[in-house]
Coordinates of C-alpha atoms in Angstrom, one line a residue:
X1 CA -34.3 79.5 75.2
X2 CA -35.1 76.5 76.3
X3 CA -34.0 74.7 73.9
X4 CA -30.3 76.7 74.9
X5 CA -30.7 76.2 78.7
X6 CA -31.9 72.6 78.2
X7 CA -28.2 72.4 76.8
X8 CA -26.0 74.1 79.3
X9 CA -28.2 71.1 81.8
X10 CA -26.9 68.1 79.5
X11 CA -23.9 66.0 80.5
X12 CA -22.0 63.6 78.7
X13 CA -23.2 60.5 79.8
X14 CA -26.9 60.1 79.5
X15 CA -27.6 58.7 82.6
X16 CA -30.9 56.3 83.8
X17 CA -31.5 56.9 87.1
X18 CA -34.9 56.2 88.5
X19 CA -34.6 58.7 92.3
X20 CA -38.3 59.7 92.4
X21 CA -39.2 62.7 94.4
X22 CA -35.3 64.7 93.7
X23 CA -36.3 68.3 93.3
X24 CA -32.6 69.0 92.6
X25 CA -31.9 71.3 90.1
X26 CA -28.8 69.7 87.7
X27 CA -26.2 72.3 89.3
X28 CA -27.9 71.6 92.9
X29 CA -26.2 67.8 91.8
X30 CA -23.0 68.4 90.3
X31 CA -22.5 70.8 93.3
X32 CA -23.7 67.4 95.7
X33 CA -21.0 65.0 93.6
X34 CA -18.2 67.3 94.2
X35 CA -18.7 67.7 98.4
X36 CA -18.7 64.4 98.4
X37 CA -15.9 63.1 96.4
X38 CA -12.7 61.8 96.9
X39 CA -10.7 64.3 94.9
X40 CA -12.0 66.9 98.0
X41 CA -12.2 65.1 100.2
X42 CA -8.2 65.4 100.2
X43 CA -8.4 68.7 99.7
X44 CA -8.3 69.1 103.8
X45 CA -4.6 68.2 103.6
X46 CA -3.2 69.4 100.7
X47 CA -0.6 72.5 101.0
X48 CA -2.9 76.0 100.7
X49 CA -0.2 78.0 101.1
X50 CA 1.3 77.3 104.2
X51 CA 2.5 72.9 104.4
X52 CA -0.3 71.2 106.1
X53 CA 0.7 70.2 109.4
X54 CA 3.1 73.4 110.7
X55 CA -0.3 75.0 112.4
X56 CA -3.7 73.8 113.1
X57 CA -5.2 77.4 112.4
X58 CA -4.5 78.0 109.1
X59 CA -5.9 77.4 105.4
X60 CA -5.4 74.1 104.4
X61 CA -6.9 73.6 99.9
X62 CA -10.3 72.9 101.3
X63 CA -11.0 75.2 103.3
X64 CA -9.9 77.5 101.4
X65 CA -12.2 76.1 99.2
X66 CA -15.1 76.0 101.0
X67 CA -14.9 80.3 101.9
X68 CA -14.2 81.3 98.1
X69 CA -17.1 79.1 97.3
X70 CA -19.5 81.5 100.2
X71 CA -18.1 84.2 98.3
X72 CA -18.8 83.2 95.5
X73 CA -22.4 83.5 96.8
X74 CA -22.1 86.6 97.3
X75 CA -21.3 88.1 94.6
X76 CA -23.5 86.8 92.7
X77 CA -25.5 88.3 95.2
X78 CA -24.4 91.4 94.7
X79 CA -24.5 91.7 90.3
X80 CA -28.3 89.7 90.4
X81 CA -28.8 93.1 92.1
X82 CA -26.8 95.4 90.2
X83 CA -28.3 93.3 86.9
X84 CA -31.9 92.4 87.5
X85 CA -32.2 91.4 84.0
X86 CA -29.3 89.0 84.7
X87 CA -31.5 87.3 87.6
X88 CA -32.2 84.0 85.6
X89 CA -28.4 83.7 84.6
X90 CA -27.1 83.9 88.3
X91 CA -27.4 80.2 90.2
X92 CA -25.7 79.8 93.7
X93 CA -25.7 76.4 93.7
X94 CA -23.9 76.8 89.7
X95 CA -21.1 79.5 91.6
X96 CA -20.4 76.7 94.8
X97 CA -19.8 74.7 92.9
X98 CA -17.2 75.9 90.7
X99 CA -15.3 77.2 93.6
X100 CA -15.5 73.9 95.6
X101 CA -14.1 71.9 92.9
X102 CA -11.7 74.7 91.4
X103 CA -8.8 73.4 93.6
X104 CA -8.9 69.5 92.9
X105 CA -6.3 69.5 90.4
X106 CA -4.0 70.3 92.7
X107 CA -1.1 68.9 93.5
X108 CA 0.1 67.8 97.0
X109 CA 2.2 70.3 98.1
X110 CA 1.4 73.5 96.4
X111 CA 3.0 74.7 93.7
X112 CA 6.2 73.2 93.6
X113 CA 4.7 70.0 93.4
X114 CA 3.0 71.7 90.0
X115 CA 6.4 72.5 88.7
X116 CA 7.7 68.7 89.5
X117 CA 5.4 67.1 88.0
X118 CA 5.4 69.8 85.1
X119 CA 9.3 68.8 84.0
X120 CA 8.7 65.0 84.3
X121 CA 5.5 64.9 82.1
X122 CA 7.2 68.3 79.9
X123 CA 7.6 65.7 76.2
X124 CA 3.8 64.0 77.2
X125 CA 2.1 67.0 77.9
X126 CA 2.9 68.8 80.9
X127 CA 0.9 69.7 84.4
X128 CA -1.2 71.6 84.7
X129 CA -3.5 72.8 88.5
X130 CA -6.6 73.2 86.5
X131 CA -6.7 71.4 83.7
X132 CA -6.0 68.2 85.5
X133 CA -9.0 70.0 88.0
X134 CA -10.7 69.0 84.3
X135 CA -9.6 66.1 83.7
X136 CA -10.9 64.4 87.1
X137 CA -14.1 65.5 86.9
X138 CA -14.4 65.3 83.5
X139 CA -13.1 61.5 83.1
X140 CA -11.2 60.7 86.8
X141 CA -13.1 61.0 89.4
X142 CA -15.3 57.5 89.4
X143 CA -19.4 58.4 90.3
X144 CA -19.4 57.4 86.1
X145 CA -17.4 54.5 84.8
X146 CA -15.0 56.7 81.6
X147 CA -16.9 60.9 82.5
X148 CA -15.3 61.4 85.7
X149 CA -18.4 63.6 87.2
X150 CA -20.6 63.3 84.4
X151 CA -21.0 67.5 85.3
X152 CA -23.4 68.9 83.6
X153 CA -21.7 71.5 80.2
X154 CA -22.2 74.6 81.8
X155 CA -20.3 73.3 84.8
X156 CA -17.8 72.0 82.8
X157 CA -17.5 76.0 81.0
X158 CA -17.3 77.1 84.0
X159 CA -14.1 75.2 85.5
X160 CA -12.6 76.4 82.2
X161 CA -10.8 79.1 83.3
X162 CA -8.1 78.5 80.3
X163 CA -10.7 76.6 77.8
X164 CA -7.3 76.0 75.5
X165 CA -5.7 72.9 74.4
X166 CA -1.8 72.6 75.7
X167 CA -0.1 72.7 71.9
X168 CA -2.8 75.8 71.2
X169 CA -0.1 77.5 74.0
X170 CA 3.3 76.5 75.2
X171 CA 5.8 77.2 74.7
X172 CA 8.1 76.3 71.1
X173 CA 11.1 75.6 72.8
X174 CA 10.8 74.0 76.6
X175 CA 14.6 74.6 78.5
X176 CA 17.0 72.0 78.8
X177 CA 16.3 69.1 81.5
X178 CA 18.7 69.8 84.1
X179 CA 21.6 67.2 85.2
X180 CA 19.8 66.5 88.9
X181 CA 16.6 67.3 90.8
X182 CA 17.7 69.3 92.7
X183 CA 19.3 72.2 90.4
X184 CA 15.8 72.5 88.7
X185 CA 14.4 75.8 89.3
X186 CA 10.8 76.7 89.8
X187 CA 10.4 79.6 87.5
X188 CA 12.2 78.0 83.9
X189 CA 8.9 75.1 84.5
X190 CA 6.3 77.4 85.2
X191 CA 3.0 75.1 83.4
X192 CA 1.5 76.4 79.8
X193 CA -1.5 77.3 81.5
X194 CA -4.2 74.8 79.2
X195 CA -6.3 71.2 78.7
X196 CA -4.0 69.2 78.2
X197 CA -3.7 67.3 74.5
X198 CA -5.2 63.8 75.7
X199 CA -8.8 65.9 77.2
X200 CA -9.3 67.7 73.6
X201 CA -12.0 65.8 73.3
X202 CA -13.7 66.3 75.9
X203 CA -13.1 70.1 76.3
X204 CA -14.9 70.0 73.2
X205 CA -18.1 68.6 74.5
X206 CA -18.2 71.3 76.0
X207 CA -17.7 73.7 73.3
X208 CA -20.2 72.3 71.0
X209 CA -23.0 75.1 71.7
X210 CA -21.3 77.7 70.0
X211 CA -20.0 78.5 66.4
X212 CA -17.3 77.7 64.9
X213 CA -16.5 81.9 64.8
X214 CA -17.3 82.5 68.3
X215 CA -15.7 78.8 69.2
X216 CA -11.6 81.0 68.0
X217 CA -12.9 84.1 70.0
X218 CA -13.1 82.7 73.1
X219 CA -9.8 80.6 72.6
X220 CA -8.2 83.5 71.4
X221 CA -4.8 83.8 73.2
X222 CA -2.1 87.1 73.6
X223 CA 2.9 86.3 73.4
X224 CA 3.5 85.6 76.9
X225 CA 6.2 84.9 79.2
X226 CA 7.0 81.7 78.2
X227 CA 3.4 80.4 76.8
X228 CA 0.9 82.6 75.4
X229 CA -2.1 83.6 78.1
X230 CA -5.8 82.4 77.7
X231 CA -7.7 85.7 77.0
X232 CA -10.9 84.9 77.5
X233 CA -13.3 83.0 80.5
X234 CA -17.3 82.3 81.2
X235 CA -19.3 84.7 82.9
X236 CA -19.1 82.2 85.9
X237 CA -15.8 81.3 86.0
X238 CA -14.7 84.8 86.1
X239 CA -17.4 84.9 89.5
X240 CA -15.0 81.7 90.3
X241 CA -12.1 83.6 90.2
X242 CA -12.9 86.6 91.3
X243 CA -14.2 84.4 94.8
X244 CA -10.6 82.8 94.6
X245 CA -9.1 86.2 94.0
X246 CA -11.0 87.6 97.3
X247 CA -10.0 84.0 99.9
X248 CA -6.9 83.9 98.8
X249 CA -5.4 87.6 99.3
X250 CA -7.6 88.4 102.8
X251 CA -7.8 85.5 104.3
X252 CA -4.3 84.4 103.4
X253 CA -3.1 87.3 105.3
X254 CA -5.8 87.1 107.6
X255 CA -3.4 83.4 108.6
X256 CA -0.1 85.1 108.3
X257 CA -1.1 88.1 109.8
X258 CA -1.5 84.9 113.2
X259 CA 1.3 82.8 112.3
X260 CA 3.1 86.1 113.7
X261 CA 4.9 85.6 110.1
X262 CA 4.1 89.5 108.5
X263 CA 4.1 92.3 111.0
X264 CA 3.0 95.7 110.9
X265 CA 5.6 97.9 109.6
X266 CA 5.3 95.5 107.0
X267 CA 2.2 96.4 106.3
X268 CA 2.4 99.9 106.4
X269 CA 5.0 100.6 103.7
X270 CA 3.9 97.4 100.9
X271 CA -0.1 98.1 102.1
X272 CA -1.6 100.9 103.6
X273 CA 1.9 104.1 102.3
X274 CA 0.0 102.2 98.1
X275 CA -3.2 102.4 99.0
X276 CA -2.8 106.7 100.7
X277 CA -0.7 106.9 97.3
X278 CA -3.6 105.5 95.2
X279 CA -7.1 105.7 94.2
X280 CA -8.4 103.1 97.2
X281 CA -12.2 102.2 98.6
X282 CA -10.6 103.3 102.1
X283 CA -9.8 106.6 103.5
X284 CA -6.6 107.1 105.1
X285 CA -8.8 106.9 108.8
X286 CA -10.2 104.2 108.5
X287 CA -6.8 102.5 106.8
X288 CA -5.6 103.3 110.5
X289 CA -9.3 101.8 111.7
X290 CA -8.6 98.5 110.0
X291 CA -4.9 98.0 111.3
X292 CA -5.1 98.0 114.5
X293 CA -7.4 95.9 114.4
X294 CA -6.0 94.0 112.4
X295 CA -2.8 93.7 113.9
X296 CA -4.7 94.0 117.4
X297 CA -4.3 90.8 120.6
X298 CA -8.3 90.6 120.1
X299 CA -9.1 87.4 117.4
X300 CA -13.2 89.4 117.6
X301 CA -11.2 92.5 116.3
X302 CA -8.8 91.2 113.5
X303 CA -12.1 89.1 112.5
X304 CA -14.5 92.3 111.8
X305 CA -11.2 94.4 109.7
X306 CA -11.2 90.7 107.2
X307 CA -15.2 90.8 107.2
X308 CA -15.1 94.6 106.1
X309 CA -12.2 94.6 103.6
X310 CA -14.2 91.4 101.7
X311 CA -17.2 93.2 102.1
X312 CA -15.3 95.7 100.2
X313 CA -14.2 94.2 96.8
X314 CA -17.4 91.7 97.4
X315 CA -20.3 94.3 97.0
X316 CA -17.9 96.2 94.3
X317 CA -17.9 93.6 91.6
X318 CA -19.8 94.7 88.6
X319 CA -20.0 93.4 85.2
X320 CA -17.7 94.2 81.6
X321 CA -18.2 93.0 77.9
X322 CA -16.0 90.2 77.0
X323 CA -16.7 89.4 73.9
X324 CA -19.1 89.8 71.1
X325 CA -21.8 87.0 71.8
X326 CA -26.0 87.2 72.5
X327 CA -25.2 84.6 75.2
X328 CA -24.8 86.2 78.3
X329 CA -22.3 83.6 79.5
X330 CA -20.2 85.0 77.2
X331 CA -20.7 88.3 77.1
X332 CA -19.8 89.8 80.4
X333 CA -17.8 88.1 82.9
X334 CA -17.5 89.9 86.6
X335 CA -14.9 92.2 88.6
X336 CA -14.1 94.3 90.7
X337 CA -14.4 98.4 90.6
X338 CA -11.3 99.5 89.4
X339 CA -10.6 101.4 93.7
X340 CA -11.1 97.7 94.4
X341 CA -9.9 95.6 92.2
X342 CA -6.4 98.4 92.7
X343 CA -6.9 97.0 96.6
X344 CA -7.1 93.6 95.7
X345 CA -3.7 93.5 93.6
X346 CA -2.0 95.3 97.2
X347 CA -3.5 92.4 98.7
X348 CA -2.2 89.5 96.1
X349 CA 1.3 91.3 95.9
X350 CA 0.9 91.9 99.7
X351 CA 1.1 87.9 100.1
X352 CA 2.8 86.7 97.5
X353 CA 5.5 88.7 98.9
X354 CA 5.8 88.3 102.2
X355 CA 4.1 84.6 102.7
X356 CA 4.6 82.6 99.5
X357 CA 7.9 84.3 98.8
X358 CA 9.5 83.3 102.6
X359 CA 12.4 81.7 102.0
X360 CA 11.0 79.0 105.2
X361 CA 7.8 79.2 102.6
X362 CA 10.1 78.2 99.6
X363 CA 11.9 75.6 101.8
X364 CA 9.4 72.9 101.5
X365 CA 7.7 74.8 99.0
X366 CA 11.3 73.5 97.4
X367 CA 11.3 69.6 100.3
X368 CA 8.0 69.0 98.7
X369 CA 9.2 69.4 95.2
X370 CA 12.2 66.8 95.0
X371 CA 9.8 64.0 97.0
X372 CA 7.3 64.7 94.0
X373 CA 9.9 63.7 91.6
X374 CA 11.7 61.0 93.4
X375 CA 8.8 59.5 94.1
X376 CA 7.7 60.2 89.4
X377 CA 10.8 58.6 88.9
X378 CA 10.5 55.4 90.5
X379 CA 6.8 54.8 89.4
X380 CA 7.8 55.1 86.0
X381 CA 10.6 52.8 86.5
X382 CA 9.1 50.8 87.1
X383 CA 5.3 50.5 87.1
X384 CA 4.0 47.0 86.1
X385 CA 6.1 46.2 89.5
X386 CA 5.5 49.0 92.2
X387 CA 2.0 51.2 90.9
X388 CA -1.2 49.5 92.3
X389 CA -3.2 46.9 90.4
X390 CA -6.0 50.0 89.4
X391 CA -3.3 52.7 88.1
X392 CA -1.4 49.1 86.9
X393 CA -4.7 48.5 84.7
X394 CA -4.8 52.1 83.6
X395 CA -0.6 52.4 82.3
X396 CA -1.3 48.9 80.5
X397 CA -4.1 50.4 78.9
X398 CA -2.7 54.0 78.0
X399 CA -0.1 51.8 76.9
X400 CA -1.3 49.5 74.8
X401 CA -3.2 51.9 73.1
X402 CA -0.4 52.9 72.1
X403 CA 0.1 56.3 73.9
X404 CA 2.2 57.0 76.9
X405 CA 2.2 55.7 80.8
X406 CA 3.1 58.4 82.1
X407 CA 0.5 60.4 82.0
X408 CA -1.4 57.7 84.2
X409 CA 1.6 58.1 87.2
X410 CA 1.1 62.2 86.9
X411 CA -2.5 61.2 87.7
X412 CA -1.8 58.8 90.6
X413 CA 1.7 61.4 92.3
X414 CA -1.2 64.7 90.7
X415 CA -4.2 62.6 93.8
X416 CA -2.3 62.1 96.7
X417 CA -2.4 64.7 99.6
X418 CA 1.1 66.1 100.7
X419 CA 1.4 63.9 104.0
X420 CA 0.3 60.5 102.1
X421 CA 3.9 61.5 99.4
X422 CA 5.7 62.3 102.5
X423 CA 5.0 59.0 104.1
X424 CA 5.0 56.6 100.8
X425 CA 8.4 58.9 99.4
X426 CA 9.6 57.2 103.2
X427 CA 8.8 54.3 102.7
X428 CA 10.3 54.2 99.5
X429 CA 13.7 56.2 99.6
X430 CA 13.8 56.1 104.1
X431 CA 14.9 54.5 106.5
X432 CA 12.7 53.7 109.0
X433 CA 10.4 51.6 108.8
X434 CA 7.1 51.6 107.2
X435 CA 3.7 49.8 106.2
X436 CA 3.1 49.9 102.7
X437 CA 0.4 47.6 102.5
X438 CA -1.9 51.0 105.1
X439 CA -0.7 53.3 102.7
X440 CA -1.5 50.7 99.5
X441 CA -4.9 50.6 101.2
X442 CA -5.7 54.4 101.7
X443 CA -5.2 55.0 98.3

């Protein structure tokens, strides 16, 4: 058992650091590396749902990740209480590390930036936020020279929401390129959920403990539209995904209510009415009280209602079978009880329809989409002239190795914050004066 544990605590790069009296576990060290990374700090200026700078109340990707980490440890506590035989497997520091890291690969301008980069990378392996997260952790973040943050194998396994390579799941015949970037429809260029083919070696290292048959089962996928869908993830990853979903559906709802984006009549029609017609964790009287508190002008009542929703979801967590495997990391995955899963789905759909798909939000997303594509086109036109020196060096290295340099440009742009990308775009294409040297110094 200890050998197996040691295997999951291994790191891609053997470190020879002598720091006396360090009593932290490997997962505490992993969490610290995520917290202190530049990629994590940049989340403070990356869009969660509403554009950064529109207001100072709502969540950014940074605050969303912190809230997801708190929810993740709550889920872990429930699972330890319900399944005491797995208590030693469920590590809070590990779950915190996963939740803090899960969004660091997302580009500026939310889904608009992701679609834009996927389109620009359509002939070179695509772009997807989770794949970029894995790439940052294993290669790009300069904690080590070549191994990224050099995190433990189990932590890297935990961020693998889609443990397959791009070529295994991407649609065989993508749409035809558009005549103009302004004609690009986001729904036509939804990214394949996968790790980049460029990062196959790192993926294979993470899955080394799995025998060939078990690895094949873990990497299974099913037909989807437009791409195949990976079917499995680890137990740790399933806890992180639940925490992410709860934070997204409940806390983004709070933002929307406070900012007046959604109103009680819509809530009543799209949340309360469906919940009263299905198996729900709340009685009609409780739903009425929740509605009163959520849309009350007193903040403390709204916070109490948000806490009630989060608590109901967290305390319903349970384990279900995942794969036939003796290791609980693969044999189980976390889920909510059916009634609570129904509640979560209703909340997610409500936020999607009334916040994410709101035309005002989509206009900003579309604008960001254009910014990202135009930046990519500019840097691709003359990389050795326009890219920063260290990025130029990486681009040249890729080209000299016979690889295409577009992945380096995608790495560069995806690491930008919303504000930085917008100001760089304005300096390149706008008429207002700007200080490019100041911009470059912040890269």
